XYZ file of C-alpha atoms in Angstrom:
675
model
C -8.677 10.357 -12.200
C -6.162 10.556 -8.981
C -4.111 7.332 -8.217
C -6.344 5.953 -5.761
C -9.315 5.773 -7.963
C -7.214 4.739 -10.596
C -5.983 1.561 -8.157
C -9.465 1.020 -6.949
C -10.608 0.412 -10.592
C -7.818 -1.743 -11.642
C -8.452 -3.814 -8.440
C -11.665 -4.998 -7.473
C -12.483 -5.058 -3.562
C -11.343 -8.560 -2.213
C -14.061 -10.772 -0.710
C -13.596 -11.881 2.611
C -11.889 -14.931 1.808
C -10.667 -16.038 4.948
C -13.988 -16.043 6.785
C -14.615 -19.518 8.638
C -17.691 -21.220 8.980
C -18.373 -22.006 12.717
C -17.830 -25.082 13.554
C -19.789 -26.696 16.528
C -16.892 -26.362 19.108
C -15.783 -23.281 18.005
C -17.313 -19.904 19.555
C -19.363 -17.368 17.120
C -17.530 -14.383 16.469
C -18.883 -11.450 18.626
C -18.203 -7.948 18.988
C -16.881 -6.904 22.591
C -18.268 -4.362 24.397
C -15.087 -1.784 25.046
C -14.393 1.292 27.225
C -15.088 2.830 24.109
C -16.055 3.027 20.477
C -16.791 4.902 17.529
C -19.640 5.969 15.195
C -17.399 3.051 12.715
C -17.171 0.440 14.951
C -20.645 -0.779 14.274
C -20.227 -0.328 10.590
C -16.961 -2.750 10.215
C -19.313 -6.184 10.030
C -17.203 -9.256 9.706
C -15.252 -8.399 6.192
C -13.085 -5.134 7.685
C -10.338 -3.675 5.473
C -11.542 -5.088 1.506
C -9.090 -2.413 -0.165
C -5.860 -3.512 -1.639
C -3.697 -3.129 1.232
C -0.125 -1.979 -0.299
C -0.593 0.625 -3.008
C 2.812 0.873 -4.024
C 3.373 -2.362 -5.159
C -0.619 -3.730 -6.632
C -1.348 -6.167 -8.479
C -4.810 -7.148 -10.115
C -5.167 -10.613 -9.309
C -5.382 -10.995 -5.469
C -8.047 -12.498 -2.176
C -8.384 -11.003 0.811
C -8.044 -13.044 3.501
C -9.742 -10.593 6.579
C -12.370 -11.970 8.114
C -13.717 -14.504 11.076
C -10.931 -17.419 11.573
C -10.594 -19.181 14.494
C -8.113 -17.924 17.306
C -6.972 -20.095 20.345
C -4.530 -18.798 23.587
C -0.904 -20.837 23.263
C 1.867 -21.113 25.071
C 5.713 -21.011 23.839
C 6.099 -24.788 23.572
C 3.324 -24.841 21.554
C 4.850 -24.181 18.102
C 6.595 -27.856 17.949
C 3.405 -28.934 17.630
C 1.031 -27.554 15.579
C -2.629 -27.423 15.825
C -3.376 -28.644 11.730
C -6.847 -30.052 11.226
C -8.268 -29.165 14.593
C -10.788 -26.393 15.324
C -9.735 -24.050 17.465
C -12.026 -22.812 20.284
C -12.658 -19.310 19.929
C -13.356 -16.899 16.906
C -11.474 -13.913 15.924
C -11.676 -11.355 13.374
C -8.527 -10.322 11.504
C -6.938 -7.754 11.001
C -7.653 -6.184 14.450
C -5.397 -6.538 17.773
C -6.173 -9.418 20.127
C -6.934 -6.889 22.759
C -9.109 -4.675 20.774
C -13.167 -5.103 21.002
C -13.490 -5.463 17.509
C -11.106 -8.473 17.381
C -13.952 -10.190 19.353
C -11.579 -11.906 22.100
C -10.304 -7.846 23.779
C -7.869 -10.220 26.034
C -5.080 -9.218 28.631
C -1.720 -11.174 28.032
C -1.957 -12.745 24.751
C 1.915 -13.388 24.119
C 1.421 -16.651 22.599
C -1.511 -17.222 20.082
C -2.610 -19.711 17.281
C -4.873 -18.145 14.639
C -6.510 -20.437 11.800
C -8.549 -20.517 8.198
C -9.179 -22.031 5.447
C -8.946 -20.183 1.933
C -9.688 -21.515 -2.117
C -7.044 -20.615 -4.243
C -8.133 -20.140 -8.505
C -7.147 -22.879 -10.412
C -6.101 -20.420 -12.891
C -3.431 -19.055 -10.606
C -1.690 -22.836 -10.006
C 0.752 -21.972 -13.247
C 4.219 -23.243 -14.540
C 4.422 -19.604 -15.224
C 3.198 -18.285 -12.127
C 3.236 -18.054 -8.552
C 1.384 -17.893 -5.379
C 2.363 -15.110 -2.446
C 0.628 -15.153 1.038
C 0.850 -11.594 2.219
C 0.933 -10.602 5.887
C 0.657 -6.362 6.428
C 1.897 -6.706 9.410
C 2.007 -9.034 12.552
C 3.093 -8.069 16.551
C 6.136 -9.483 16.540
C 7.010 -12.529 16.010
C 5.261 -15.072 13.048
C 5.540 -18.845 12.128
C 2.983 -19.308 9.122
C 2.332 -23.201 8.040
C 0.364 -23.878 4.993
C -1.183 -27.539 4.368
C 0.378 -28.350 7.839
C 3.725 -27.649 5.914
C 6.358 -24.661 7.121
C 5.847 -21.449 4.634
C 8.090 -19.148 6.961
C 8.864 -16.581 9.988
C 9.014 -13.498 10.583
C 10.457 -11.059 13.450
C 9.008 -7.397 13.746
C 5.538 -6.165 14.858
C 5.338 -3.112 11.569
C 6.055 -4.607 8.401
C 4.615 -6.687 5.740
C 5.983 -9.523 4.841
C 5.328 -12.437 1.937
C 5.863 -16.309 1.164
C 6.026 -18.047 -1.981
C 3.370 -21.096 -1.345
C 3.007 -21.924 -4.704
C 4.486 -25.102 -3.809
C 1.815 -25.537 -0.278
C -1.262 -24.987 -2.008
C -3.869 -26.613 -3.916
C -6.847 -25.969 -6.072
C -8.468 -29.162 -5.986
C -10.111 -28.045 -2.183
C -9.542 -26.444 0.937
C -6.247 -24.988 1.639
C -5.476 -24.708 5.250
C -3.244 -21.414 6.764
C -2.603 -21.795 10.656
C -0.283 -18.802 12.425
C 1.684 -18.927 15.481
C 2.227 -15.619 17.038
C 4.312 -14.169 19.929
C 4.327 -10.540 21.430
C 6.237 -10.203 24.467
C 5.453 -6.436 24.873
C 7.370 -5.158 27.693
C 7.968 -8.264 29.598
C 10.936 -8.304 32.118
C 14.126 -9.014 30.841
C 12.031 -8.204 26.783
C 13.797 -5.033 24.704
C 11.690 -5.210 21.382
C 10.324 -2.118 19.189
C 6.842 -1.151 20.491
C 6.065 1.953 20.379
C 3.651 3.363 23.545
C 3.073 -0.633 24.107
C 2.445 -1.507 27.423
C 1.364 -4.561 29.718
C 0.158 -2.334 32.622
C -0.907 0.654 30.499
C 0.073 4.178 32.020
C -0.794 7.986 31.965
C 1.486 8.459 28.213
C 1.833 3.959 27.289
C -1.549 2.298 26.044
C -2.904 -0.801 25.343
C -0.950 -3.277 23.755
C -1.438 -4.301 20.180
C -0.770 -7.948 19.551
C -0.838 -10.676 16.292
C -2.137 -10.246 13.525
C -3.383 -6.170 12.917
C -3.115 -5.375 8.780
C -4.429 -7.294 5.960
C -3.586 -10.775 4.664
C -3.777 -11.365 1.339
C -3.200 -13.447 -1.331
C -1.660 -12.743 -5.154
C -0.663 -14.440 -8.513
C 2.241 -12.631 -10.132
C 4.744 -14.126 -12.214
C 6.845 -16.887 -12.151
C 9.314 -14.225 -12.073
C 7.924 -11.509 -10.437
C 8.409 -7.715 -8.483
C 9.251 -7.790 -4.925
C 9.999 -4.345 -4.679
C 9.704 -0.808 -6.377
C 11.937 2.008 -4.724
C 11.094 4.777 -6.662
C 12.580 8.433 -5.702
C 11.133 11.276 -8.349
C 13.124 14.809 -7.845
C 11.537 18.521 -8.580
C 13.085 18.563 -11.753
C 12.104 15.878 -13.073
C 15.061 12.916 -12.509
C 13.622 10.078 -11.714
C 15.443 7.011 -9.650
C 14.082 3.388 -9.448
C 15.156 0.228 -8.508
C 12.755 -3.023 -9.687
C 13.592 -5.520 -6.948
C 12.663 -8.693 -8.731
C 12.390 -12.723 -7.403
C 12.204 -16.062 -9.242
C 10.521 -18.903 -7.862
C 10.185 -21.997 -7.836
C 13.906 -21.784 -5.622
C 11.689 -23.234 -2.286
C 9.039 -22.193 -0.196
C 10.524 -20.332 3.003
C 10.765 -16.832 1.323
C 10.069 -15.072 -1.350
C 12.304 -16.670 -3.987
C 15.810 -15.569 -5.146
C 16.736 -12.791 -6.448
C 17.128 -12.434 -10.437
C 17.976 -10.542 -12.942
C 15.614 -9.051 -16.215
C 14.658 -6.322 -18.348
C 11.350 -4.035 -16.961
C 9.622 -1.816 -18.927
C 7.851 1.388 -17.202
C 5.349 3.689 -18.126
C 4.698 7.160 -16.138
C 1.582 9.497 -16.942
C 0.236 12.300 -14.500
C -2.969 11.193 -12.624
C -6.438 12.796 -14.823
C -4.710 12.753 -18.030
C -4.144 10.122 -20.868
C -0.763 11.292 -22.087
C 1.766 9.755 -21.382
C 4.866 10.922 -19.470
C 7.469 8.006 -20.056
C 7.778 4.807 -21.012
C 11.456 3.056 -21.105
C 12.742 0.300 -20.275
C 15.558 -1.532 -17.837
C 17.402 -4.094 -15.371
C 16.482 -5.206 -12.513
C 18.000 -4.878 -8.627
C 20.011 -2.319 -9.537
C 19.212 1.881 -9.621
C 18.184 2.805 -13.245
C 17.701 6.553 -13.853
C 14.808 8.457 -16.037
C 14.101 12.240 -16.908
C 10.387 13.109 -17.217
C 10.298 16.865 -18.847
C 8.734 19.773 -16.803
C 6.852 17.344 -14.262
C 4.124 19.088 -12.131
C 5.619 18.547 -8.790
C 3.777 17.694 -5.572
C 3.712 19.903 -2.483
C 1.151 20.639 0.291
C -0.551 23.111 -1.552
C -0.418 21.116 -5.206
C -0.130 17.067 -4.477
C 0.329 16.358 -8.016
C 0.996 12.182 -8.480
C 1.825 10.597 -11.376
C 0.575 6.952 -11.890
C 3.964 4.238 -12.801
C 2.977 0.865 -14.099
C 5.571 -1.475 -13.966
C 6.183 -5.477 -16.389
C 8.419 -7.471 -15.659
C 7.533 -10.325 -18.176
C 4.262 -11.645 -16.883
C 4.175 -10.106 -13.653
C 2.812 -6.093 -13.632
C 2.083 -4.053 -11.233
C 0.744 -1.009 -10.040
C 2.001 2.268 -8.568
C 2.691 5.464 -8.246
C 4.941 8.667 -6.733
C 5.410 12.200 -6.790
C 7.783 14.655 -8.398
C 9.502 16.938 -5.141
C 13.116 17.099 -3.766
C 13.887 17.155 0.320
C 16.992 19.031 1.246
C 18.943 21.359 3.897
C 19.931 24.385 3.158
C 20.686 28.225 4.391
C 18.107 31.012 4.118
C 18.251 34.623 5.289
C 21.652 32.750 7.066
C 19.398 30.563 9.063
C 19.536 26.902 8.145
C 15.982 25.118 7.256
C 13.924 22.352 5.825
C 13.687 22.808 1.763
C 11.091 21.337 -0.278
C 11.463 21.539 -3.749
C 14.089 24.324 -3.134
C 12.064 26.738 -1.394
C 11.831 26.703 2.971
C 8.819 24.984 4.103
C 7.873 25.660 8.006
C 6.957 22.279 8.877
C 3.392 22.278 11.220
C 1.384 19.212 12.143
C 0.033 17.374 14.946
C 1.980 13.971 17.134
C 0.306 11.671 15.511
C -0.226 8.028 16.897
C -3.021 6.249 15.392
C -4.651 4.510 18.624
C -8.306 3.730 18.118
C -10.855 2.846 21.396
C -12.594 -0.033 18.804
C -9.230 -1.318 17.139
C -6.261 -0.326 18.804
C -3.456 -0.056 16.405
C -5.705 -1.243 13.926
C -8.162 1.775 12.510
C -11.889 0.282 12.444
C -12.119 1.550 8.141
C -9.948 2.977 5.710
C -12.764 5.899 5.938
C -12.362 6.015 9.482
C -8.348 6.227 9.287
C -8.862 8.920 6.904
C -11.086 10.978 8.629
C -8.081 12.056 11.475
C -5.954 12.944 8.020
C -8.708 14.942 6.960
C -9.642 16.543 10.343
C -5.551 17.929 10.038
C -5.774 19.255 6.714
C -9.080 21.161 6.993
C -7.393 23.700 9.410
C -4.111 24.381 7.719
C -1.258 21.734 9.260
C 1.042 20.935 6.113
C 2.580 18.032 8.104
C 1.715 15.283 10.624
C 4.656 13.385 12.666
C 3.745 9.476 13.208
C 4.531 8.988 16.040
C 6.485 5.483 17.159
C 4.111 3.789 14.647
C 4.297 2.183 11.362
C 1.097 2.960 9.631
C -0.560 0.676 6.735
C 0.376 1.641 3.751
C -3.039 3.159 2.511
C -2.276 5.462 5.468
C 0.871 7.434 3.344
C -1.330 6.863 0.205
C -3.787 9.006 1.935
C -1.308 12.078 2.745
C 0.366 11.838 -0.569
C -3.265 12.853 -2.034
C -4.061 15.417 -0.120
C -0.617 16.876 1.219
C 0.377 16.365 4.216
C 4.041 15.992 4.829
C 5.395 12.771 7.329
C 7.724 12.850 9.783
C 8.469 9.587 10.556
C 9.242 8.464 14.022
C 10.856 4.850 14.216
C 8.592 2.755 17.293
C 10.526 3.272 20.219
C 11.994 0.712 22.540
C 10.360 0.825 26.285
C 11.658 2.731 28.895
C 10.813 0.227 31.381
C 9.753 -3.262 32.296
C 6.512 -4.749 33.342
C 6.397 -6.667 36.212
C 7.938 -2.539 36.806
C 11.098 -2.402 38.765
C 11.874 -0.540 41.818
C 10.925 2.924 42.386
C 13.271 5.449 41.162
C 15.508 2.517 39.123
C 16.936 3.815 36.230
C 15.895 2.087 32.883
C 16.777 -0.977 30.898
C 20.143 -1.171 29.978
C 20.145 -2.227 25.786
C 22.218 -5.418 25.593
C 23.901 -5.324 22.110
C 21.839 -8.351 21.068
C 18.596 -5.763 21.662
C 20.593 -2.911 20.084
C 21.165 -5.088 16.947
C 17.241 -6.295 16.543
C 16.384 -2.179 16.717
C 18.881 -1.560 13.800
C 17.378 -4.285 11.420
C 13.997 -3.041 12.039
C 15.133 0.539 11.450
C 16.404 -0.759 7.648
C 13.118 -2.702 7.604
C 10.891 0.986 8.459
C 13.337 2.586 5.987
C 13.158 0.504 3.249
C 8.996 -0.378 3.502
C 8.095 3.270 3.447
C 10.843 4.850 1.656
C 9.150 5.746 -1.754
C 6.051 7.066 -0.314
C 6.750 11.108 -2.000
C 4.894 12.655 1.550
C 7.829 10.829 4.212
C 10.013 14.158 4.244
C 12.184 12.774 7.518
C 13.238 10.236 9.493
C 13.102 9.918 13.239
C 15.317 7.507 14.682
C 14.756 7.792 18.828
C 12.304 9.472 21.328
C 13.114 11.248 24.284
C 15.800 8.815 24.739
C 13.515 6.028 24.766
C 16.008 2.735 24.100
C 18.557 5.095 23.465
C 21.951 4.216 24.633
C 21.727 7.868 26.401
C 25.931 8.819 26.885
C 26.931 7.249 23.743
C 27.488 9.640 20.839
C 29.189 7.123 18.774
C 25.835 5.374 18.439
C 23.824 8.330 16.939
C 26.350 8.787 14.965
C 26.298 5.679 13.313
C 22.695 4.911 12.949
C 22.813 8.541 11.277
C 24.851 7.766 8.613
C 22.718 3.837 8.378
C 19.554 5.890 7.973
C 21.411 8.365 5.055
C 22.970 5.295 3.340
C 19.481 3.643 3.114
C 17.703 6.584 2.036
C 20.226 10.116 1.503
C 17.020 11.616 -0.053
C 15.025 12.730 2.964
C 16.202 14.436 6.003
C 17.208 12.989 10.249
C 16.535 13.599 13.009
C 18.194 11.953 15.291
C 16.869 12.441 18.361
C 13.449 14.074 18.886
C 13.669 15.676 22.430
C 16.657 14.738 25.211
C 19.615 13.399 24.817
C 20.824 15.294 21.303
C 24.638 14.336 20.702
C 24.855 16.605 17.645
C 23.896 14.055 14.893
C 21.444 14.861 12.431
C 19.748 17.941 10.347
C 17.694 18.674 13.211
C 18.074 20.063 17.092
C 14.844 19.212 18.372
C 13.183 20.973 21.751
C 10.819 19.068 23.700
C 8.776 21.411 26.028
C 5.325 21.482 27.209
C 3.236 24.314 27.294
C 4.774 26.813 25.492
C 6.988 26.311 22.916
C 11.575 26.909 22.939
C 12.181 26.489 19.158
C 15.077 27.227 17.934
C 15.574 30.311 20.235
C 18.801 31.405 23.340
C 16.704 30.253 25.755
C 15.799 26.356 26.914
C 14.922 24.054 29.365
C 14.745 20.143 30.190
C 17.346 17.996 28.343
C 17.587 19.020 25.192
C 20.447 21.932 25.884
C 21.197 25.136 24.046
C 19.915 25.373 20.351
C 22.799 23.815 18.233
C 22.695 27.089 15.366
C 24.388 24.921 12.403
C 21.482 22.514 12.776
C 17.573 23.407 11.997
C 15.552 24.462 14.801
C 12.773 22.238 15.435
C 10.199 22.079 18.120
C 9.302 18.451 18.289
C 6.221 18.329 20.810
C 4.630 21.181 22.385
C 1.614 22.189 24.011
C -0.628 19.335 25.188
C -3.375 21.095 26.698
C -6.212 19.181 27.472
C -9.904 19.437 28.215
C -12.154 16.894 30.000
C -15.084 15.620 28.722
C -18.380 13.388 30.065
C -17.801 10.127 30.536
C -19.610 9.185 27.060
C -16.304 10.498 25.699
C -13.761 8.985 27.691
C -12.039 5.628 28.176
C -14.009 4.201 30.569
C -11.178 2.785 32.560
C -10.842 4.075 36.260
C -6.528 4.007 35.965
C -7.257 6.194 33.095
C -9.280 8.237 34.572
C -7.872 9.158 37.778
C -4.643 9.682 35.631
C -6.477 12.537 33.738
C -4.947 15.077 36.198
C -1.484 14.360 34.856
C -1.944 16.264 31.773
C 0.418 18.946 30.989
C -2.630 21.730 31.346
C -6.375 21.466 31.675
C -9.384 23.839 30.510
C -12.145 23.333 32.360
C -13.921 24.032 28.699
C -13.113 24.347 24.816
C -13.658 27.879 24.829
C -10.770 28.352 27.311
C -8.989 25.228 25.688
C -8.964 27.671 21.951
C -7.932 30.862 23.945
C -4.927 28.919 25.730
C -4.004 27.111 22.592
C -3.810 30.187 20.702
C -2.163 32.144 23.160
C 0.761 29.272 22.274
C 0.484 29.220 18.934
C 0.999 32.998 19.440
C 4.417 32.317 21.349
C 5.148 30.048 18.539
C 4.734 32.378 15.959
C 6.877 35.176 17.643
C 9.829 32.758 17.862
C 9.469 32.037 14.072
C 9.580 35.750 14.070
C 12.873 36.441 16.136
C 14.594 33.778 16.287
C 15.057 29.902 13.961
C 12.313 28.343 14.679
C 11.560 25.964 11.390
C 8.758 23.776 12.483
C 6.592 22.606 14.945
C 4.506 19.497 16.282
C 1.814 20.115 18.544
C 0.303 17.005 20.789
C -1.552 15.650 19.649
C -4.306 14.997 17.233
C -6.683 12.610 19.422
C -7.174 11.790 22.973
C -5.791 8.238 23.825
C -6.899 6.407 26.595
C -5.882 8.601 29.759
C -4.790 11.829 27.769
C -7.149 14.377 26.902
C -5.176 16.826 24.751
C -6.445 15.845 21.179
C -7.283 18.076 18.495
C -10.831 15.427 18.771
C -11.554 13.429 21.675
C -10.458 9.907 21.159
C -13.681 8.487 19.769
C -13.335 10.862 17.234
C -17.150 12.113 17.912
C -16.036 15.982 18.988
C -13.995 18.424 17.345
C -12.860 20.957 20.203
C -10.821 23.536 17.263
C -12.643 25.906 16.879
C -11.760 25.844 13.025
C -11.676 29.821 12.272
C -9.088 30.702 14.609
C -6.869 27.820 14.010
C -7.214 28.515 10.472
C -5.750 32.024 11.011
C -3.240 31.556 13.674
C -1.725 28.810 11.335
C -1.667 30.996 8.487
C 0.108 33.760 10.467
C 2.835 31.185 11.327
C 3.291 30.446 7.364
C 3.219 33.716 6.574
C 5.916 34.740 9.344
C 7.883 32.052 7.769
C 7.712 33.469 4.160
C 8.749 36.881 5.502
C 11.635 35.644 7.125
C 12.310 34.657 3.399
C 11.914 31.047 1.443
C 14.903 30.868 -0.948
C 18.565 29.917 -0.287
C 21.248 31.975 -0.112
C 23.405 31.576 -3.002
C 22.997 28.095 -4.695
C 20.205 26.317 -3.709
C 18.724 23.213 -4.411
C 16.019 24.297 -5.979
C 13.030 22.641 -8.415
C 13.936 25.503 -10.942
C 15.400 29.017 -11.815
C 13.884 31.695 -9.631
C 14.576 35.115 -8.888
C 15.249 35.472 -4.978
C 12.581 36.826 -3.095
C 13.578 39.077 -0.060
C 10.511 39.739 2.794
C 10.338 42.445 5.090
C 10.968 41.603 8.673
C 8.583 41.488 11.370
C 10.861 42.014 14.242
C 14.045 43.388 15.145
C 17.447 41.864 14.240
C 18.443 39.086 17.381
C 21.654 39.874 18.611
C 24.333 38.283 18.178
C 25.216 37.857 22.145
C 22.419 34.926 22.030
C 24.738 32.882 19.918
C 22.794 33.831 16.981
C 23.495 34.577 13.171
C 21.841 37.902 12.759
C 19.383 38.329 10.059
């Protein structure tokens, strides 16, 4: 049984416990008619996303609060007078962005908002040795939470999980009232927050914003002393470094408790097997090192995963891991990314994760995973998750499918709304805004660092929110990320303003690539041969489609001609991309190209350069051609050599292999190391 089935078997799907019985003065929920839908839109119903949402810290006693809640637009001053005991005017479907059709609101400038619902708590959850946690997968951007008229806590950051211990606020002899206030300025004038591609006034490469609750809300029962986070690093040689973070309840209701110390028990076994690979004990809130003999390593070709169970007193959580080692090494004289001690050519699409019906929120788990399966089907081994953080189930799916993830930090905006004068410089990042960006950068790494599929962190995309002349900040943030997670590579700047920090020299170039080459264009500058040559974005070739597959907004349609290139048919589109891939192939053969990101998985609003249309109803790829071309890229990389020079960081001893060269050595006059 694979890890997803294992957790599902333990954790039944949660009922939509938050579903409100409509009151006379609250309008009924109604799916809105958006500019475009998908085949999943009508299937969502009113009990969306029933799956347990946090696969690396799962509990068996839980209750899903997704469903129809009450909603009302608000103002900034209303936080002082929450609407306790009052019906709100509209119904909203949680967890979908307020601007989306699936939310039932499809609002604009939903900057301040109120949510309200009721929930019951099982009587057996209220016990002197138990605690009740209220969890939010993600809410954009600031959140204040009240339970039964009392303040439970607040949170800032639009992409991150948070939880409150509400044990002392709930009761079991009646219904509990949950009221949530949200504030999301997006790119209002004077505001600078991590938001990715959200804009109040969308344009060709920036999209409709996502405000409010956009990931699952749920309750769960824990022990009085309970596990708050698992940090797991499992290396290819069997070394397992784990930190079990814990808290003790009863220390107030504004957080998840205070840190505590205790002894935990851990059991690990390979998926689909009954035998135990590890059974040990350790102390909480400190790194503990274990060893698993001869583990089955995780890779794109063999995504082996191990189930993990951790017990702390009466609290039990279920998780998983994959044994793999990510590093950098020199192979045949060239710096390369290594997976399990061998050069792995990184190739995949720019994955933006937008949906026409739910915006940031996929309509369902099935829909979300369909994108990943389409990518894997043609041979890609990676996705670049572009300036967005996804729900935990996304990364679990990548772990299970064998898709490496290059994970971007959500960028800060390049302009405000209303826009500045034409040709005015971009907004200046103030010190407090930079501090918030760095705080949320740390949150992202802490939340995601145990997923095996993530191999690289990206700090900045194309100078967005970057202090472009400030080399010291780039170096400092690179050191910060390395201190939080020394187990992965760091791409400090993907495209443009490169100051020499990080493991990659990452160039963006449309439409043809310039990957680790002795020629360049744009703002990335000449290739730095001391770092990994990477094509962070290329391609972007579009193909227009009929109106039923387009985001039917006039501004978006009018901007389709801003696409880098447009082909007039699917055949022409495939031919053009084949030529682009062949150019990349020659660069892999001749220069220092170690990976590339094709733009992009799907169309988004006015962009029509996706492998799939925005509604996911058309797959443009000639799958046989794409599989052949992608296979040729991997073969060219293998022929350049896979095993590091000298003593590499390998999973196990290997005989060094040499492959025939397909091209003549590159001359030293280009400033490149001879092959």
